[in-house]
PDB file of C-alpha atoms in Angstrom:
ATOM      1  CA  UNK A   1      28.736  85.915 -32.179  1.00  0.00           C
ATOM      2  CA  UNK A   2      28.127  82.363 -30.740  1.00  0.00           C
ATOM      3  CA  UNK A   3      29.916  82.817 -27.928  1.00  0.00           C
ATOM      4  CA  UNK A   4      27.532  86.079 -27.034  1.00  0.00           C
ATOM      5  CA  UNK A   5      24.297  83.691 -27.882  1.00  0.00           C
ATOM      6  CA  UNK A   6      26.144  80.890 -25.465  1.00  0.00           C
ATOM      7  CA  UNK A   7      26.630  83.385 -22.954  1.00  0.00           C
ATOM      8  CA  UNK A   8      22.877  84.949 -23.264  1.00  0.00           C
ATOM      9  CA  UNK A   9      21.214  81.652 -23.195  1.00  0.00           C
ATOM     10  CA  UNK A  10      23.507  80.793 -19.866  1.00  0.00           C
ATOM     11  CA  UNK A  11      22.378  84.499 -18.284  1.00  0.00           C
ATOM     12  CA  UNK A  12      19.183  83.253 -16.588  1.00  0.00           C
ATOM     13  CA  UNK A  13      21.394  81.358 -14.648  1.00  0.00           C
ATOM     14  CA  UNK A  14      21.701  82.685 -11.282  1.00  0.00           C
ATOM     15  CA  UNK A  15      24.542  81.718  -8.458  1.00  0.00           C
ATOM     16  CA  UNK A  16      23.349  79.613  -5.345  1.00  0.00           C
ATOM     17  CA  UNK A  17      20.198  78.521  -6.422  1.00  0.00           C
ATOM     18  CA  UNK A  18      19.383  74.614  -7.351  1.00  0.00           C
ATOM     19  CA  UNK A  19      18.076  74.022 -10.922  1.00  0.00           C
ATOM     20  CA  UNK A  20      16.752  70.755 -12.105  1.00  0.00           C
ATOM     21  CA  UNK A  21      17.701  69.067 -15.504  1.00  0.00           C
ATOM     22  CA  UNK A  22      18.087  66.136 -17.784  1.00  0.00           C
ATOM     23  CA  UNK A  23      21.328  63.951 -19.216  1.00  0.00           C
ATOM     24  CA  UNK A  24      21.697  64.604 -22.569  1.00  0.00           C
ATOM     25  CA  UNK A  25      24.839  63.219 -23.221  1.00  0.00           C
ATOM     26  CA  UNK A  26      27.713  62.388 -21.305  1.00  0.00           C
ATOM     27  CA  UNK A  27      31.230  61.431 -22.595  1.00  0.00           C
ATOM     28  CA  UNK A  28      35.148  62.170 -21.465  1.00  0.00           C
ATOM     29  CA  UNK A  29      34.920  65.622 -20.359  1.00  0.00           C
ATOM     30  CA  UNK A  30      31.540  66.887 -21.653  1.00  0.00           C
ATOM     31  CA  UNK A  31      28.347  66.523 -20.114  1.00  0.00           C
ATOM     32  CA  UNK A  32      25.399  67.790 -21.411  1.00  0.00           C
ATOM     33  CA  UNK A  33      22.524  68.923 -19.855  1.00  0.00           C
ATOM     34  CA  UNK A  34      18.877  70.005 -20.349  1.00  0.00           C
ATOM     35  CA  UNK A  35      18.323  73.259 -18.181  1.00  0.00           C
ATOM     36  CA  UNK A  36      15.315  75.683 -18.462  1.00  0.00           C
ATOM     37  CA  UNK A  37      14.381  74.172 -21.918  1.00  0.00           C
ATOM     38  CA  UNK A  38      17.985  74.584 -23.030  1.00  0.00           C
ATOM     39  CA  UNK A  39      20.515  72.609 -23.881  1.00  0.00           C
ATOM     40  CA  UNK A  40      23.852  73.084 -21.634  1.00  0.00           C
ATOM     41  CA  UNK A  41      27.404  71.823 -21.546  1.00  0.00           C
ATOM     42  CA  UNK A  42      28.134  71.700 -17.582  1.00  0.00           C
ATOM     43  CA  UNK A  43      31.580  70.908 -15.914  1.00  0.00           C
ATOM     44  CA  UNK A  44      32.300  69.660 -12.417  1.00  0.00           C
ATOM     45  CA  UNK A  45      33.394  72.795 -10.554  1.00  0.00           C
ATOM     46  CA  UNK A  46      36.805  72.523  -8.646  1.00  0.00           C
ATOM     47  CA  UNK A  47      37.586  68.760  -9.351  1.00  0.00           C
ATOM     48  CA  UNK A  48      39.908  67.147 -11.231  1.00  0.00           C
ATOM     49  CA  UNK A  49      39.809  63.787 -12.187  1.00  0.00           C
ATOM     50  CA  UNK A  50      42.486  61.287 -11.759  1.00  0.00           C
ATOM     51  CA  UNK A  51      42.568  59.467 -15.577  1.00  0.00           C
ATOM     52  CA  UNK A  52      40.274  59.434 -18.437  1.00  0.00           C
ATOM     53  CA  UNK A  53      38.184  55.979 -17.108  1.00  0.00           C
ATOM     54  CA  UNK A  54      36.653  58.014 -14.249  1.00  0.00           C
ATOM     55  CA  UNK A  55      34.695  59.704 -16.720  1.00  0.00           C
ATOM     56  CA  UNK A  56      33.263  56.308 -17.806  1.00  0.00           C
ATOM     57  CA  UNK A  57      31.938  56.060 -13.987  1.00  0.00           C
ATOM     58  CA  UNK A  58      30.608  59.568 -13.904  1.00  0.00           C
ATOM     59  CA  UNK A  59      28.612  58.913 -16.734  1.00  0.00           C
ATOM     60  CA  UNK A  60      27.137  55.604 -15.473  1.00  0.00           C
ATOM     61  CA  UNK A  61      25.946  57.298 -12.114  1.00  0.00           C
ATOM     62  CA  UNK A  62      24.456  60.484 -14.211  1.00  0.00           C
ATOM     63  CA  UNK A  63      22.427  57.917 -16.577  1.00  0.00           C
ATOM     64  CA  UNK A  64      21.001  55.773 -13.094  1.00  0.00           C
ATOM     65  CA  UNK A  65      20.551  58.825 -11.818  1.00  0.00           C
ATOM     66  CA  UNK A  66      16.647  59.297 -11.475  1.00  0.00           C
ATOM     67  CA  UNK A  67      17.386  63.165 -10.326  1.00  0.00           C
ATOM     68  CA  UNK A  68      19.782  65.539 -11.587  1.00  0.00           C
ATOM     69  CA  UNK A  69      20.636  69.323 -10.303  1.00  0.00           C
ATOM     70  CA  UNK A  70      23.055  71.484 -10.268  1.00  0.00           C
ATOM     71  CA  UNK A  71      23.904  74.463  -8.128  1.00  0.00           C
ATOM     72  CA  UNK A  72      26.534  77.559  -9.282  1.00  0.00           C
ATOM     73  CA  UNK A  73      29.189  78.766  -6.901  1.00  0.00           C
ATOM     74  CA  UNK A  74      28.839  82.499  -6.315  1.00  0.00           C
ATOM     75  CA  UNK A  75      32.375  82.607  -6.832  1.00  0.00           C
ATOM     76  CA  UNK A  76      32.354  80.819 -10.585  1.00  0.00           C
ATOM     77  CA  UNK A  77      32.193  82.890 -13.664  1.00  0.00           C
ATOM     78  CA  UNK A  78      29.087  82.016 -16.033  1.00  0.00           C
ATOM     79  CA  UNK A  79      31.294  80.309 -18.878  1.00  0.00           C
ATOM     80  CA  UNK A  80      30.494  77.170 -20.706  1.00  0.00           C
ATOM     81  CA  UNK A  81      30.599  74.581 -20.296  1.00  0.00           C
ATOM     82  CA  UNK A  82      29.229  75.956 -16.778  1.00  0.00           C
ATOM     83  CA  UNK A  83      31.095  75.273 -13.835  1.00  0.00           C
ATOM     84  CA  UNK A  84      28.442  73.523 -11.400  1.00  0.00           C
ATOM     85  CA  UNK A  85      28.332  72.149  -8.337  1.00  0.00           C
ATOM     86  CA  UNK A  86      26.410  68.398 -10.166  1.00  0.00           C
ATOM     87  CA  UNK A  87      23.994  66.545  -7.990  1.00  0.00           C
ATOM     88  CA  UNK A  88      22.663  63.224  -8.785  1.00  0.00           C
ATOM     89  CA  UNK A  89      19.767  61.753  -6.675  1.00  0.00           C
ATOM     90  CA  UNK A  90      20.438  64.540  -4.082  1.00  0.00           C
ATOM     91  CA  UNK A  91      23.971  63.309  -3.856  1.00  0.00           C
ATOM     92  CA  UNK A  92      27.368  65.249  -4.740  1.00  0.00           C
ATOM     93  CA  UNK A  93      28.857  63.751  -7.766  1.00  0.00           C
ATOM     94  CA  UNK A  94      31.897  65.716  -6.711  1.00  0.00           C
ATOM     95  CA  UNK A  95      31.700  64.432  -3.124  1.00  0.00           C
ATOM     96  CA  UNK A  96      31.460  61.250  -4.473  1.00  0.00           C
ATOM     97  CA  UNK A  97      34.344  61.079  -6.925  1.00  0.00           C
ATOM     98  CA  UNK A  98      36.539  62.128  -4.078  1.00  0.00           C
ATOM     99  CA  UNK A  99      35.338  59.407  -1.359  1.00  0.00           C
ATOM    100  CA  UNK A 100      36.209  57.074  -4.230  1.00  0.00           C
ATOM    101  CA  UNK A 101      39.618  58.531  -4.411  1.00  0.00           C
ATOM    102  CA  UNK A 102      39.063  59.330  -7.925  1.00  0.00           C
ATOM    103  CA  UNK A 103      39.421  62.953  -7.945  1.00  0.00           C
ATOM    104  CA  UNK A 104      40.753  65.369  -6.228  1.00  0.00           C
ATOM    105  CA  UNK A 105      40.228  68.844  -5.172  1.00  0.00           C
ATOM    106  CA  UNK A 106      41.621  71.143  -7.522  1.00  0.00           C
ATOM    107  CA  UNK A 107      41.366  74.711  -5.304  1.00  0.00           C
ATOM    108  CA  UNK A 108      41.205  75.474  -1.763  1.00  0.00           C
ATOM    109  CA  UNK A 109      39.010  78.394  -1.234  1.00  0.00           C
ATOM    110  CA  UNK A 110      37.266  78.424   2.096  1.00  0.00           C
ATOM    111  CA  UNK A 111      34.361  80.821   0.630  1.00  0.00           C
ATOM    112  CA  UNK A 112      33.669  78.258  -2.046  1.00  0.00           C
ATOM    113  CA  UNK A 113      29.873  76.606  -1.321  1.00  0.00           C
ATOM    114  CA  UNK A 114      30.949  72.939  -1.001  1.00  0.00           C
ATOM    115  CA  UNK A 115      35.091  73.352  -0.239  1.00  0.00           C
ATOM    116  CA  UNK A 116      34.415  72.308   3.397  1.00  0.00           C
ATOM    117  CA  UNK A 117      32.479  69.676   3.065  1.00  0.00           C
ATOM    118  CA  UNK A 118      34.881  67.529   0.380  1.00  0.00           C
ATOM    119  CA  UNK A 119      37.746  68.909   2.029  1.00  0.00           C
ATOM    120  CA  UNK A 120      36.072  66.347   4.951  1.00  0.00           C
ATOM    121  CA  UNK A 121      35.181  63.784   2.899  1.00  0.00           C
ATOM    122  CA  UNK A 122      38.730  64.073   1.370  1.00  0.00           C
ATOM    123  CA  UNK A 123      40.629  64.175   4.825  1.00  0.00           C
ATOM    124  CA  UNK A 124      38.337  61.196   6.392  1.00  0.00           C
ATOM    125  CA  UNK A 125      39.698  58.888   3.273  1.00  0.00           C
ATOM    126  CA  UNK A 126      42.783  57.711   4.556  1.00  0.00           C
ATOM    127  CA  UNK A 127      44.731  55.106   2.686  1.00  0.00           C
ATOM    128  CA  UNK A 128      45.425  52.003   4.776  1.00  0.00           C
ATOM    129  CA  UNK A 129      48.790  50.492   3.508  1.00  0.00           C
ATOM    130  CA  UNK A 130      48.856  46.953   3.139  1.00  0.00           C
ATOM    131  CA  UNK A 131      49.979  44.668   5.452  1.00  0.00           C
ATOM    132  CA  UNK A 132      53.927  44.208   5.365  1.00  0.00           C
ATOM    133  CA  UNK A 133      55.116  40.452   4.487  1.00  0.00           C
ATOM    134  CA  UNK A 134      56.456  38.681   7.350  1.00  0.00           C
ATOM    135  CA  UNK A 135      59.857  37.800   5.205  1.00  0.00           C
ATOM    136  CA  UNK A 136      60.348  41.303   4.728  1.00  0.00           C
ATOM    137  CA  UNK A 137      59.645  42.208   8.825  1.00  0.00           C
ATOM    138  CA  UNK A 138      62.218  39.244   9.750  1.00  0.00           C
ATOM    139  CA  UNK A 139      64.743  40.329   7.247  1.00  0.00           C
ATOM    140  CA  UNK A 140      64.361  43.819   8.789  1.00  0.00           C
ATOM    141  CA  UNK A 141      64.580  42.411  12.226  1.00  0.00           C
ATOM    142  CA  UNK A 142      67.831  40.335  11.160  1.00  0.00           C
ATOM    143  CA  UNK A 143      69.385  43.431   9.660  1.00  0.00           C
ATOM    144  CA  UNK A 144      68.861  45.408  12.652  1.00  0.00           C
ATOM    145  CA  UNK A 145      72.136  45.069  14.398  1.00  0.00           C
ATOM    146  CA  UNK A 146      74.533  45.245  11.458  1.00  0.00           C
ATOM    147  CA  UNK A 147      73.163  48.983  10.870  1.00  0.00           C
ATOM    148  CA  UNK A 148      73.728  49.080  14.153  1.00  0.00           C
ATOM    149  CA  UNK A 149      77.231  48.200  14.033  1.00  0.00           C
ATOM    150  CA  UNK A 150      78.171  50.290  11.085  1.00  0.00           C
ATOM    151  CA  UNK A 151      76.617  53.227  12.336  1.00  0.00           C
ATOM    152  CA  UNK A 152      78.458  52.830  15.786  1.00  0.00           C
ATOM    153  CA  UNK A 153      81.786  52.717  13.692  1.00  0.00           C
ATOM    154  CA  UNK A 154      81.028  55.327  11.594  1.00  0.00           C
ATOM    155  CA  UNK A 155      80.589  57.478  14.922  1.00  0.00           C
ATOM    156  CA  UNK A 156      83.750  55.925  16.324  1.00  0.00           C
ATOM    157  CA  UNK A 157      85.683  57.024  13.185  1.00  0.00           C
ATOM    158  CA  UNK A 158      83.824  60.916  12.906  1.00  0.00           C
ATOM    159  CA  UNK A 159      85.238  61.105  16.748  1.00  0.00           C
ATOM    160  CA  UNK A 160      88.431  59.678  16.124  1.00  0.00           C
ATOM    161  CA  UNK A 161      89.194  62.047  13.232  1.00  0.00           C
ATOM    162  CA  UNK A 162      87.548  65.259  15.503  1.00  0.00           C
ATOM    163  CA  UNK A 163      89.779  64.738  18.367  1.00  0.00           C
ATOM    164  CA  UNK A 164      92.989  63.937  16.212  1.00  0.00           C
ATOM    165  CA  UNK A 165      92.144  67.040  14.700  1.00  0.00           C
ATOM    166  CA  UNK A 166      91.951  69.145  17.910  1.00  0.00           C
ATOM    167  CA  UNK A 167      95.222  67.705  19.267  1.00  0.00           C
ATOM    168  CA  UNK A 168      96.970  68.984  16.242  1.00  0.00           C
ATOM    169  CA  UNK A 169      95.825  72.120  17.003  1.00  0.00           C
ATOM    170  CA  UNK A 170      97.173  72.090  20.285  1.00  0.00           C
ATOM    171  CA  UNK A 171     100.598  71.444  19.388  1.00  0.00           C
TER     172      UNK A 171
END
């Protein structure tokens, strides 16, 4: 019976169209939301966060937020908590988690609303390694010609053994 209540209170809710609300709450994995005079749990559609301490930063950037609204993909079913595309000061909280490289998209689908658009922020976030220590890059340099070496005698040997092989064969 309370999940038919849940799911008539969330039926005004229509796909592809922005609705404003208010931070309720906000803790690891439950965010709460004021919509239309009701109170709604939300989720961040398509994302998954990396650990449990990214929720801490979520929350921090809902709460400064002076703006919050979501947006439902056509393609999500009207659950709860309510899968939402979650905007905070007109910016992409997914979009944002992901530049941070502290989420990560969870499903491609081309036809979903925002897939293209943090599939680019997702692609232009390339990890730079650090630079390599120049002891390691002379010990590689000084190591070098021994592989070298062994490599050429393991060759050596392979072609020995191949064309001992074939002369036995001969005779």
């Amino acid at each position: 019976m309370k999940k038919i209540l849940l799911l008539l209170a969330l039926f005004p809710f229509l796909h592809a169209t922005s609705y404003h609300g208010e931070l309720v709450s906000c803790k690891s994995e439950e965010i709460i939301l004021k919509l239309q005079g009701e109170e709604v749990p939300v989720a961040l559609f398509n994302i998954k966060m990396k650990d449990e301490a990214v929720w801490n930063k979520t929350c921090d950037l809902l709460s400064s937020a002076k703006k919050i609204t979501i947006e439902i993909d056509p393609s999500s079913a009207i659950t709860s908590p309510l899968p939402v595309y979650l905007f905070a000061d007109d910016t992409l909280v997914q979009e944002e988690l992901i530049k941070q490289q502290e989420a990560y998209i969870q499903i491609r689908n081309p036809e979903y609303t925002y897939e293209k658009q943090m599939e680019d922020v997702e692609k232009t976030d390339t990890v730079m390694a650090p630079e390599s220590d120049p002891i390691v890059k002379k010990a590689h340099a000084k190591n070098a010609p021994i592989f070298l070496f062994i490599l050429s005698c393991v060759w050596c040997i392979f072609l020995f053994i191949f064309l001992h092989k074939k002369k036995q064969k001969n005779d």
